Tab-separated table of C-alpha atoms in Angstrom:
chain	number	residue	atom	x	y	z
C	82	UNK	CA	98.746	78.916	74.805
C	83	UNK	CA	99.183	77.366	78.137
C	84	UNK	CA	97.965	80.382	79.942
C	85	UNK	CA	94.637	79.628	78.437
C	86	UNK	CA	94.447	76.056	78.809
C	87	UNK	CA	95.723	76.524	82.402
C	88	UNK	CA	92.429	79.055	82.721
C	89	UNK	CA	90.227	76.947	81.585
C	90	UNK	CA	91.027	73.951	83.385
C	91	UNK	CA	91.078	75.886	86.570
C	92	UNK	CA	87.078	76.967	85.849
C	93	UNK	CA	86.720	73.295	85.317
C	94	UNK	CA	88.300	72.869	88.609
C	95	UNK	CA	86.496	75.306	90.260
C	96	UNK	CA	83.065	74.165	88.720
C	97	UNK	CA	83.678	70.336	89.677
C	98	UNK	CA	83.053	71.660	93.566
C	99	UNK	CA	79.372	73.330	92.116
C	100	UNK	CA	78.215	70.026	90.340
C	101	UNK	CA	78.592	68.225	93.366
C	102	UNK	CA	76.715	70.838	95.449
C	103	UNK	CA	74.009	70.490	93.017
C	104	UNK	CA	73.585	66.889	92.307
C	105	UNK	CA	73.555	66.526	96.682
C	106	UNK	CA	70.520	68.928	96.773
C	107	UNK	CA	68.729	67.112	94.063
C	108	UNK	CA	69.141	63.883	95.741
C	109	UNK	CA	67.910	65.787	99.434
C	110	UNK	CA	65.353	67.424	97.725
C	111	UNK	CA	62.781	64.906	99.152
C	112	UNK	CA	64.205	64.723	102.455
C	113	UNK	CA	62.237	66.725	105.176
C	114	UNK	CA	63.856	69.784	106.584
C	115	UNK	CA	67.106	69.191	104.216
C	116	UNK	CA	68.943	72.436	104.075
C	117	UNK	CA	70.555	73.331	100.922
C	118	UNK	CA	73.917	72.933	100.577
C	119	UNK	CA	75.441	76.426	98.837
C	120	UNK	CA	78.501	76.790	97.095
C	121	UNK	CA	81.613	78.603	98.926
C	122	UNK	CA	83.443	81.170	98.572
C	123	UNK	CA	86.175	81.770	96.308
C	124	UNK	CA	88.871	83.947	95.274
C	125	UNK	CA	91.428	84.219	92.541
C	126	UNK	CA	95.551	84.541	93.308
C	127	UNK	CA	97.782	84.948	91.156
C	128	UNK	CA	101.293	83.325	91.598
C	129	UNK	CA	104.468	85.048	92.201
C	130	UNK	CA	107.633	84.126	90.954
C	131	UNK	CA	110.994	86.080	90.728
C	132	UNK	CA	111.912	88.470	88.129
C	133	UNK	CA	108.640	87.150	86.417
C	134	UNK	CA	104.903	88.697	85.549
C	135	UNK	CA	102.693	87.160	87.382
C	136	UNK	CA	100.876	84.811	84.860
C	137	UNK	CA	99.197	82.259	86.625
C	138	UNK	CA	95.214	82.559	88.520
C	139	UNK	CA	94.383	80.233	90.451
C	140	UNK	CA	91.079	80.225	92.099
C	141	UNK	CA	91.191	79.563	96.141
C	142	UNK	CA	87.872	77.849	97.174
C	143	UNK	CA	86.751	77.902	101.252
C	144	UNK	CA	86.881	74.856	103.011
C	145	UNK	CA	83.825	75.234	105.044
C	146	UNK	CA	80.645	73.581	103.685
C	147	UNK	CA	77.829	76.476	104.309
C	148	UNK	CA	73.927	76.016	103.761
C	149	UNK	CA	70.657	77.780	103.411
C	150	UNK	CA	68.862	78.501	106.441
C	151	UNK	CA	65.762	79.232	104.452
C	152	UNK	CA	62.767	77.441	105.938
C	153	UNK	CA	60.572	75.184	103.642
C	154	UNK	CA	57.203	74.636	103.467
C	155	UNK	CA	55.236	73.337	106.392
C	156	UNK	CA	53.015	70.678	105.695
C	157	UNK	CA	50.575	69.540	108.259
C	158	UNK	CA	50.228	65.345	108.202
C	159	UNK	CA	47.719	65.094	111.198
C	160	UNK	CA	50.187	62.473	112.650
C	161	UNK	CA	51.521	62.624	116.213
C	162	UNK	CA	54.660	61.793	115.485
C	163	UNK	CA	55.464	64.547	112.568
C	164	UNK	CA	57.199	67.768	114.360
C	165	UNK	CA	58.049	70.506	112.409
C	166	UNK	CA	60.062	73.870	113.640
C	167	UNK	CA	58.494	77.208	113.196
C	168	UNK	CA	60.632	80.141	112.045
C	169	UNK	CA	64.754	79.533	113.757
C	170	UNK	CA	65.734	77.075	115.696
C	171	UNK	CA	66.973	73.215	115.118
C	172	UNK	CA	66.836	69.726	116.340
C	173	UNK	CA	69.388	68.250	118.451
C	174	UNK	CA	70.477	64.540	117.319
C	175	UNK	CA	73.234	61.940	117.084
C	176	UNK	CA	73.167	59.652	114.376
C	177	UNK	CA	75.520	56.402	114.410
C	178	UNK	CA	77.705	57.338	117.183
C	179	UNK	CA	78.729	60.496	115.824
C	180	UNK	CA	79.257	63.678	117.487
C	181	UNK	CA	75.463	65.499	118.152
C	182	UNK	CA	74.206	67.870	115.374
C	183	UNK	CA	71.498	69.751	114.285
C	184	UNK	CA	68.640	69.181	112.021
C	185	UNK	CA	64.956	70.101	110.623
C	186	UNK	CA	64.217	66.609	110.081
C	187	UNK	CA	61.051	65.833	112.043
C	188	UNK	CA	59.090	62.907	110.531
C	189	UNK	CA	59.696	60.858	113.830
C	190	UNK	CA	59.173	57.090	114.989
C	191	UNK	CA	60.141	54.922	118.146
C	192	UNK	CA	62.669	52.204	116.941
C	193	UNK	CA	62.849	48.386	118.596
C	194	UNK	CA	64.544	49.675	121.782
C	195	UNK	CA	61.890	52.215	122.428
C	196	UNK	CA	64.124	55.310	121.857
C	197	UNK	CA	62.641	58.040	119.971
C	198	UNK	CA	64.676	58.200	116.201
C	199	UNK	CA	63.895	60.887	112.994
C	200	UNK	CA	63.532	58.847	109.513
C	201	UNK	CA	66.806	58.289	109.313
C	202	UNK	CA	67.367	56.682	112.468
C	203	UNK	CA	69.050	59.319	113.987
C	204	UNK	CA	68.641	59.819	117.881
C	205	UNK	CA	66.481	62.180	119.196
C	206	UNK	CA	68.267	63.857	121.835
C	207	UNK	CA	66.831	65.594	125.225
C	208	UNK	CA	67.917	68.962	126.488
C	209	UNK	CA	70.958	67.004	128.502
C	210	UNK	CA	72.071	65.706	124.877
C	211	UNK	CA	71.039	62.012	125.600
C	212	UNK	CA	69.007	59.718	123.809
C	213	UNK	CA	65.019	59.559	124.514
C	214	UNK	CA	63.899	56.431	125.642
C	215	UNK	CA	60.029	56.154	125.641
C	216	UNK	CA	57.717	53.279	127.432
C	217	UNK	CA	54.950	52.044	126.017
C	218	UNK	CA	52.047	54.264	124.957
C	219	UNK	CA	48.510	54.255	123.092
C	220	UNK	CA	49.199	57.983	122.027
C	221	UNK	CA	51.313	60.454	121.905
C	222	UNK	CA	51.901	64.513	121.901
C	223	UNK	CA	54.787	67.049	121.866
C	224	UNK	CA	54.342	70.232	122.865
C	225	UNK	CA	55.340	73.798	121.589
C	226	UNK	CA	58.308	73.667	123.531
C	227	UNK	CA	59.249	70.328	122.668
C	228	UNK	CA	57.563	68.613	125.892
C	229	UNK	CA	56.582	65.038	125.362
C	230	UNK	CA	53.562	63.588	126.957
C	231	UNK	CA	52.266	60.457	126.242
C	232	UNK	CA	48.848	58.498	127.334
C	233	UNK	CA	50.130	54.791	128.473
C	234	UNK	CA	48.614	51.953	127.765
C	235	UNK	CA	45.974	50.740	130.202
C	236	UNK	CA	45.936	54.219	131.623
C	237	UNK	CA	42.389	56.278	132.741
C	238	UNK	CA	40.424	58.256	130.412
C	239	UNK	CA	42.569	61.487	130.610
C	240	UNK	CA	45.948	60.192	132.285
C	241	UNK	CA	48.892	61.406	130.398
C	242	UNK	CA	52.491	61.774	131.569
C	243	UNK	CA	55.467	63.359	130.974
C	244	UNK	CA	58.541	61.557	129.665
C	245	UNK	CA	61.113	64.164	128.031
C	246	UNK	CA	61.922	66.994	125.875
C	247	UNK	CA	63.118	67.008	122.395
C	248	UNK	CA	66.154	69.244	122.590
C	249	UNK	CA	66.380	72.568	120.586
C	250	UNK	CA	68.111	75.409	120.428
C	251	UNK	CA	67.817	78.473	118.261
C	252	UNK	CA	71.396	78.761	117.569
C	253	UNK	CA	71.714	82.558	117.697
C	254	UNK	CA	74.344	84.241	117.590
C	255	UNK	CA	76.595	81.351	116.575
C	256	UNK	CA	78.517	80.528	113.277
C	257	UNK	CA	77.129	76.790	111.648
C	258	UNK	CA	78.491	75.188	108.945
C	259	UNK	CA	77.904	71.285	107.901
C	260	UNK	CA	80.745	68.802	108.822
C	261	UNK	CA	82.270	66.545	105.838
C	262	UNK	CA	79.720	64.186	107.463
C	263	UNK	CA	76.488	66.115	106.594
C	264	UNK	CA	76.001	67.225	109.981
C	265	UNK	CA	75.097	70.633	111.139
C	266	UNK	CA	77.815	72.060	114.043
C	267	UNK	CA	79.573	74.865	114.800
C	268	UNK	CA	83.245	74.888	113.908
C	269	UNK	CA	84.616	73.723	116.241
C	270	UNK	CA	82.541	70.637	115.895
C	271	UNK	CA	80.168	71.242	119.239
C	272	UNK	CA	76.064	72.243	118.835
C	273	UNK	CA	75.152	75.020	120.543
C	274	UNK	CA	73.403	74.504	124.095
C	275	UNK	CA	69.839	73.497	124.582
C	276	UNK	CA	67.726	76.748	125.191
C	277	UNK	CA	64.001	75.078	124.517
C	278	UNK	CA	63.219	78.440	122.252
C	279	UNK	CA	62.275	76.664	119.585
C	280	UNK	CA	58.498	76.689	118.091
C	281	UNK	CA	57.579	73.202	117.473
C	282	UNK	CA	54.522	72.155	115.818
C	283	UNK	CA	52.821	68.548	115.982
C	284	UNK	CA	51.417	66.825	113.485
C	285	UNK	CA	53.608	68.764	110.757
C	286	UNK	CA	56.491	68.304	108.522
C	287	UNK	CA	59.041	71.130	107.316
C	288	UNK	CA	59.860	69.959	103.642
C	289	UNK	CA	63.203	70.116	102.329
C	290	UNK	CA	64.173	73.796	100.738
C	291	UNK	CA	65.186	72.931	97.449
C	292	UNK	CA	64.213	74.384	94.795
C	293	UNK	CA	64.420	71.402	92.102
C	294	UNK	CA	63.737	73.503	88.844
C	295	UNK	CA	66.369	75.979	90.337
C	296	UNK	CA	68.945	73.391	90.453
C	297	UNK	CA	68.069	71.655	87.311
C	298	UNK	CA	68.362	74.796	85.831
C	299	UNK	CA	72.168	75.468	87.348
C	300	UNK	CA	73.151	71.947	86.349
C	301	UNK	CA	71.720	72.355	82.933
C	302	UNK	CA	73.616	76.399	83.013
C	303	UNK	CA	77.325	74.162	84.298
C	304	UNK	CA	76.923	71.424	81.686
C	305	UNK	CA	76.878	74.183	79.072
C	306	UNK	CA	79.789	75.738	80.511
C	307	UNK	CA	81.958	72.506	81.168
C	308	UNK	CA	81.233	72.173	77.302
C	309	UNK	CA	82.612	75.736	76.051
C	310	UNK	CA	85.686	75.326	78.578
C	311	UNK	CA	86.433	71.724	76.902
C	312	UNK	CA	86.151	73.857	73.262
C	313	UNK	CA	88.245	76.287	74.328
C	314	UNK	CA	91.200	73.455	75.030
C	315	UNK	CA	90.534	72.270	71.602
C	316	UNK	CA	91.101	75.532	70.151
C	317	UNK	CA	94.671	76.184	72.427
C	318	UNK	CA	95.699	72.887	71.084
C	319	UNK	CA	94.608	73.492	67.298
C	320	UNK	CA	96.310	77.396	68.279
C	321	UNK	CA	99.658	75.619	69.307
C	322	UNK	CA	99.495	73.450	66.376
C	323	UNK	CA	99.330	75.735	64.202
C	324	UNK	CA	101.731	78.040	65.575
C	325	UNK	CA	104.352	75.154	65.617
C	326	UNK	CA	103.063	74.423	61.895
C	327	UNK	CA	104.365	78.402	60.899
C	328	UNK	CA	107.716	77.955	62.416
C	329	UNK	CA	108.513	74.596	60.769
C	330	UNK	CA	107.661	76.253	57.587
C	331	UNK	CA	110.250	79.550	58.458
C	332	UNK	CA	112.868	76.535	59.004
């Protein structure tokens, strides 16, 4: 009987990993340009042991955290400060002194120092990966490519001037994956380089790409499962029992 309790506790295993996944995209959902997280890869092995059958599957999981690269939906705002990505291509950012990364996010703001930051606070970076730094303005535009132009205050009817780039790149032909810190990187923990490729558009917001009745759905489909795998313990145990229950009877 322990080759079925084994099984089923290894499902359970195996399905803790997909209730996390799920519960982390219902709590993005909201969050603009959020990519959903997907569940990895697995395989089963079976383990060897000498002059034995081999009895025991275990399922091996991958370690790397992979996403959807589906876009959402673009919603224009009318405000300045919303940017939104058309078709490929990703933000370049640094959030609390971590490592750059990439990101979707685009509902923008300028924080007490003046440096251009997403909702979360995150820095905006520039195409030479460093923070943007903006001076005082009345209003505001970015470009398709990600140019910045701004109208200062106290300037002439019509005066605007250029004070940065937001940094994108479209990231082809590279391998991403998120980082145990929710960041988008390559592997090796690097962004790709700056290429500018990107289309951005102003006064627009990419919305997450959740599907929430998708994942309620799954949850509701994995609570249903945890259930029958918890059942089918109970039954090995009542099994055992009863098997021990024979032989003690034979004695």
């Amino acid at each position: 009987m322990d080759r079925l309790i084994h099984t089923a506790l290894t499902t359970l295993r195996t399905s803790n990993h997909g209730d996390t996944v799920h519960a982390s995209n219902m709590a993005n959902a909201s969050v603009p340009g959020f990519r959903r997280d997907l569940e990895a890869a697995s395989e089963v092995r079976l383990l060897d042991s000498e002059n034995t059958l081999r009895s025991r599957a275990f399922t091996i999981r991958e370690t790397k955290s992979i996403f959807s690269e589906e876009q959402g939906e673009i919603r224009f705002t009318g405000l300045t400060t919303d940017v939104a990505i058309s078709g490929p291509g990703y933000f370049i950012i640094q959030h609390d002194g971590r490592d750059p990364h990439l990101s979707r996010r685009g509902d923008l703001r300028v924080n007490a120092d003046n440096q251009l930051v997403d909702g979360a606070g995150a820095f905006m970076l520039n195409n030479e990966l460093q923070p943007i730094i903006l001076p005082p303005f009345q209003d505001i535009s970015i470009g398709e490519d990600g140019r910045i132009t701004i109208t200062p205050i106290g300037a002439e009817p019509g005066e605007v001037v250029q004070v940065g780039s937001l940094g994108t790149t479209l990231a082809e032909g590279v391998v991403l994956e998120k980082s145990i810190d929710g960041g988008i990187r390559q592997p090796d923990g690097t962004v790709p380089p700056a290429d500018q490729q990107s289309q951005v558009l102003n006064g627009a917001l990419e919305t997450s790409n959740v599907n929430t009745v998708e994942e309620l759905v799954e949850t509701i489909r994995r609570q249903r499962e945890y259930e029958l795998n918890v059942k089918l313990i109970s039954i090995a145990r009542d099994l055992d029992e009863a098997g021990a229950s024979i032989m003690r009877m034979a004695n």
